[in-house]
Structure formats: C-alpha cells, structure tokens
CSV table of N, CA and C in Angstrom, one decimal:
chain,number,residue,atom,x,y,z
A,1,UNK,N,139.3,113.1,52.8
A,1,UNK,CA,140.3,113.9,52.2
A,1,UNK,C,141.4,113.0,51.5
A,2,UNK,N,141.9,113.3,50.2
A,2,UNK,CA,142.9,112.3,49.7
A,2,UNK,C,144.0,112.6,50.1
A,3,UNK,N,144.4,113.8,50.7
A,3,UNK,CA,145.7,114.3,51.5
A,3,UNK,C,146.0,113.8,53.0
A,4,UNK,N,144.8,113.0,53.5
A,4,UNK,CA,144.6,112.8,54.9
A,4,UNK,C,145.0,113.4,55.8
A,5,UNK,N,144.6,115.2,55.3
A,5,UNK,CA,144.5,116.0,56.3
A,5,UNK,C,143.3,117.1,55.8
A,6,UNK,N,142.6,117.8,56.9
A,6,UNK,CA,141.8,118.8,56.5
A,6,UNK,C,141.9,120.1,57.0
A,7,UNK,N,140.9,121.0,56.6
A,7,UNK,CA,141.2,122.2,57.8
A,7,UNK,C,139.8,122.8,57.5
A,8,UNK,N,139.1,123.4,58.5
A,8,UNK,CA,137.7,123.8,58.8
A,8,UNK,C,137.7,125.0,59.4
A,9,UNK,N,137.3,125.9,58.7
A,9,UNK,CA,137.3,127.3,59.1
A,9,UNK,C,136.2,128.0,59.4
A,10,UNK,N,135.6,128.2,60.5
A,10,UNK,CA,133.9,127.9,60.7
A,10,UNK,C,133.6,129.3,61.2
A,11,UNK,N,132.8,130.2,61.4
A,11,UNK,CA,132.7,131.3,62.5
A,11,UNK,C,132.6,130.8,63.9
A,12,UNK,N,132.5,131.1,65.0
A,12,UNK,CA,132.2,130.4,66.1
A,12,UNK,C,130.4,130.6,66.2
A,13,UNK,N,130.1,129.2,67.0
A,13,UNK,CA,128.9,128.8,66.7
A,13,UNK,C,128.2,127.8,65.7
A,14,UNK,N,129.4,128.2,64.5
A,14,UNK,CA,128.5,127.4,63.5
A,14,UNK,C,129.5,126.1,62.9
A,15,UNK,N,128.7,125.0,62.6
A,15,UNK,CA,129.1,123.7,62.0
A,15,UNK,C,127.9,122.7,61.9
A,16,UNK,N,128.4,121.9,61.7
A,16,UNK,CA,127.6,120.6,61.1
A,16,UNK,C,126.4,120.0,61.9
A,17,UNK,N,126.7,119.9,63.3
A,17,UNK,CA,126.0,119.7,64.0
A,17,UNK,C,125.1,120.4,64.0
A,18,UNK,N,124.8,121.6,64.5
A,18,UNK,CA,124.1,123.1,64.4
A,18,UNK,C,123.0,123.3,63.5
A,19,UNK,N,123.9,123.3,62.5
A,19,UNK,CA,123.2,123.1,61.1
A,19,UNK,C,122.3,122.7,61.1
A,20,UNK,N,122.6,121.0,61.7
A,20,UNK,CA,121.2,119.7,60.9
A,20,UNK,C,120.4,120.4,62.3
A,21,UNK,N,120.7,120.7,63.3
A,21,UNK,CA,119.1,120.8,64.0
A,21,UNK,C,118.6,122.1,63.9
A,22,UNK,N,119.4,123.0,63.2
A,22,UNK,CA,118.9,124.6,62.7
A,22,UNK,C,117.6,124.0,61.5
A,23,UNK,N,118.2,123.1,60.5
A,23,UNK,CA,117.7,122.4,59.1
A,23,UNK,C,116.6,121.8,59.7
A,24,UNK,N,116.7,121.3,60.3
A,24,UNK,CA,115.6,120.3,60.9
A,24,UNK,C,114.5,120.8,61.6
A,25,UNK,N,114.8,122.0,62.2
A,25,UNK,CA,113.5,123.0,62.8
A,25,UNK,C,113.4,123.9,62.0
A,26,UNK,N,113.8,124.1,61.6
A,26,UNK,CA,113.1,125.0,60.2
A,26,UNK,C,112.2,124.3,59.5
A,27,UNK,N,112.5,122.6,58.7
A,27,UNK,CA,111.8,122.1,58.4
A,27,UNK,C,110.5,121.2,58.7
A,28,UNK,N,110.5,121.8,60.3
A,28,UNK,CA,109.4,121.5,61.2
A,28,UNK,C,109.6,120.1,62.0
A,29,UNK,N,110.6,119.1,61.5
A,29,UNK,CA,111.1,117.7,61.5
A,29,UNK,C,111.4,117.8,63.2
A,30,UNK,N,110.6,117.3,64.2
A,30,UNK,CA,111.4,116.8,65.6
A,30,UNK,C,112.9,116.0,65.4
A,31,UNK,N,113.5,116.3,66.7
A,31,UNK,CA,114.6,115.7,66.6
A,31,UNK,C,114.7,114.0,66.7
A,32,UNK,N,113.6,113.2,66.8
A,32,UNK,CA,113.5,111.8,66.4
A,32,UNK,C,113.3,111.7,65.5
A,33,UNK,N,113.1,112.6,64.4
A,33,UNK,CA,112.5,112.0,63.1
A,33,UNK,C,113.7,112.6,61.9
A,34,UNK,N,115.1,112.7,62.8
A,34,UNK,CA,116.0,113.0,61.9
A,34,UNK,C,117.3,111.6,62.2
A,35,UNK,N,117.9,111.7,60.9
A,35,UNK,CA,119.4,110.6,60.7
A,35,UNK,C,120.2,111.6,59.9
A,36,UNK,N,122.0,111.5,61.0
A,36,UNK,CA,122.9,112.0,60.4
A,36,UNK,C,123.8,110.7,60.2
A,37,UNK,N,124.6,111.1,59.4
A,37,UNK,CA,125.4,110.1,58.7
A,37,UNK,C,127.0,110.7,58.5
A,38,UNK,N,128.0,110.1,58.6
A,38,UNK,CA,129.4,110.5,58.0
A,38,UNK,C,130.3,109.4,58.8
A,39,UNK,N,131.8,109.8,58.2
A,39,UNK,CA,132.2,109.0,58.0
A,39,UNK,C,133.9,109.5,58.5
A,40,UNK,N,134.1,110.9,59.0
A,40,UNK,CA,135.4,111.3,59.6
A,40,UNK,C,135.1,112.1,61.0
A,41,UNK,N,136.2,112.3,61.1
A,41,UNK,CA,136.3,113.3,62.7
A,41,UNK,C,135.6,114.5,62.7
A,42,UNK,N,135.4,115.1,61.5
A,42,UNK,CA,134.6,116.7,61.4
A,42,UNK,C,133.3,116.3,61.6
A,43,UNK,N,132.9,115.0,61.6
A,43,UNK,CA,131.5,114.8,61.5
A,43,UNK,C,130.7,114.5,62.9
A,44,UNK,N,131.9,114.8,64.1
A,44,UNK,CA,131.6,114.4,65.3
A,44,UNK,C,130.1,115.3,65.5
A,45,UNK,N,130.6,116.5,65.3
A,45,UNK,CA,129.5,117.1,65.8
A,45,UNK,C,127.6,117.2,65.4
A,46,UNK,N,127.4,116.3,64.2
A,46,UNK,CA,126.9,115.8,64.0
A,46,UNK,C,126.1,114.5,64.8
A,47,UNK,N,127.3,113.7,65.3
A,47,UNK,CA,126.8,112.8,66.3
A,47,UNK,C,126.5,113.6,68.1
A,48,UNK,N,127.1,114.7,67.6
A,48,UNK,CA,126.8,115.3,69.1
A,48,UNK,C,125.4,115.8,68.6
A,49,UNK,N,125.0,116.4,68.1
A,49,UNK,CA,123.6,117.0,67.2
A,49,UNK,C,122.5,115.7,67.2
A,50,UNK,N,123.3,114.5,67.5
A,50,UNK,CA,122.5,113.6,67.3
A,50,UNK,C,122.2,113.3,68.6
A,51,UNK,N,123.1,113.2,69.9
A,51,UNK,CA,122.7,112.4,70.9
A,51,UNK,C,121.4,113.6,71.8
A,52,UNK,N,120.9,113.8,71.2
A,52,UNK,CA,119.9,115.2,71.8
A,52,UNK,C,118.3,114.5,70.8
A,53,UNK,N,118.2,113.4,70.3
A,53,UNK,CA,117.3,113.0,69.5
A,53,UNK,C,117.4,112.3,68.5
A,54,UNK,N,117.8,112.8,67.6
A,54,UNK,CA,118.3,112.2,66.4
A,54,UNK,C,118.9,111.3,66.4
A,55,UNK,N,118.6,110.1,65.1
A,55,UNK,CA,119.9,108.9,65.2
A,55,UNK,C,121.2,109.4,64.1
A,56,UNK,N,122.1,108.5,64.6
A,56,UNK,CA,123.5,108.8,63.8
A,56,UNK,C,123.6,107.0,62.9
A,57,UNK,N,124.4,107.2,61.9
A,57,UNK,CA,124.6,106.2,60.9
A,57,UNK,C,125.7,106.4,60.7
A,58,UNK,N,127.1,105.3,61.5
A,58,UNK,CA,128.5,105.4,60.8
A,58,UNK,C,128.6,105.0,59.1
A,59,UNK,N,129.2,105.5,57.9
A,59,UNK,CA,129.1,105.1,56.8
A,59,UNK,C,130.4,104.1,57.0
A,60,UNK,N,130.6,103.0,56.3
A,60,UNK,CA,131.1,102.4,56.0
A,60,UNK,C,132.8,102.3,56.4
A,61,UNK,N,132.9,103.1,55.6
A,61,UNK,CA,134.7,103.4,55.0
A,61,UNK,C,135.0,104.5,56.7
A,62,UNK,N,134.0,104.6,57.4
A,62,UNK,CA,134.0,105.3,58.9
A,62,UNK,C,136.0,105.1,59.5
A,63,UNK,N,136.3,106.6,60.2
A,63,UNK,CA,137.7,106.3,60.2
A,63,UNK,C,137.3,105.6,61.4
A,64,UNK,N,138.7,105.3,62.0
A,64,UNK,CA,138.8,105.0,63.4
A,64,UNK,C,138.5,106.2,64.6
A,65,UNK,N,138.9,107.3,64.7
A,65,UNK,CA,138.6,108.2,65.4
A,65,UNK,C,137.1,108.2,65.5
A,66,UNK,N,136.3,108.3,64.8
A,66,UNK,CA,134.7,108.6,64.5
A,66,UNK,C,134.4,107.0,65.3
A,67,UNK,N,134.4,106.1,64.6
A,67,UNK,CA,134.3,105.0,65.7
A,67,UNK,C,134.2,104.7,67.1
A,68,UNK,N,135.4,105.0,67.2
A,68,UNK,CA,135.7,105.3,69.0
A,68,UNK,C,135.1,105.9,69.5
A,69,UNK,N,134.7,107.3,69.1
A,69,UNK,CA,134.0,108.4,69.5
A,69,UNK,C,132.3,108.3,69.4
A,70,UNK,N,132.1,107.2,69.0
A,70,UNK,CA,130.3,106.9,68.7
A,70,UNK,C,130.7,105.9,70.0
C-alpha cells in the first residue's frame, strides 16, 4: 500500500488463505503441488494455507511483520 496502511473487509470465513486451497481443489492440484507467494501482513493467511502442504515464497520487498511470522 503507498499509504502504509490497509483495510480488508472480508465476510467471515473468507480470505486469501481459503481461497488458494478452495482454488486448488477445485483445480484438482493436491496441497503439495501448490506455491503461495506475497509480500505483507494480509498475506499471512496464505502462509497459514500453506503450512497444511503447500509451499510459501516470501517476495522480496517482504515486510518485516511477514518475515517474523514465516
């Protein structure tokens, strides 16, 4: 965000994490045969989506919070 702040307004249940392994069983893809990737704090749950199979890939420019948290 160029404001370095955000705000994420989700239903309960749904986000990023969710998603890729909703995405990923739909597309028939086991959970080792997937990679998530990002680069802020929203993307945690992604790495949570990840530690269940999947690998995670910090990007580069990765904050510090996301860091720590891997």
């Amino acid at each position: 965000s160029t404001a370095g702040w955000y705000v994420l307004l989700l239903p309960p249940g749904a986000g990023k994490g969710i998603a890729a392994v909703h995405v990923a069983d739909r597309l028939g893809f086991p959970p080792e045969r997937v990679i998530v990737a990002g680069d802020g704090e929203n993307d945690v749950p992604l790495f949570e989506a990840a530690m269940i199979g999947a690998r995670g890939i910090l990007v580069g420019n990765s904050c510090d919070a996301l860091r720590n948290w891997v």
